[in-house]
C-alpha angles and dihedrals in degrees: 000000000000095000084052084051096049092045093046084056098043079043149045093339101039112138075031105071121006123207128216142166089188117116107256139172127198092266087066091068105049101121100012111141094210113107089219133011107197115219100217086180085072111043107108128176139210124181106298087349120094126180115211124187123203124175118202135191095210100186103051094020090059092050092054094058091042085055088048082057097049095046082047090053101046092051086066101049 
């Protein structure tokens, strides 16, 4: 899971998720861009269960993907 999770975010959906095995606390995000950072301290798997934590910034990560729109958006017009 986590290997799906670092190459999504070296991939197709980087700027999108990031990944870490860092230690982090909610205070870590604040400001991060990402829409998701994925804990992979955390996952944990049992059987056919799987915990995934992502942390999120909503406010400014929010922002960032409303500005990816609007980039999106100008290019068509």
């Amino acid at each position: 899971v986590n290997k799906a999770f670092l190459k999504a975010s070296k991939g197709k959906m980087k700027g999108i998720i990031e990944y870490t095995e860092e230690e982090i606390v909610s205070s870590d995000i604040i400001g991060n861009p990402h829409s998701c950072i994925i804990d992979g301290l955390s996952t944990r798997a049992n059987g056919n269960l799987v915990k995934v934590l992502g942390w999120y910034d909503n406010e400014y990560g929010y922002s960032c993907r409303m500005v990816d729109v609007l980039k999106i958006m100008a290019k068509n017009l």
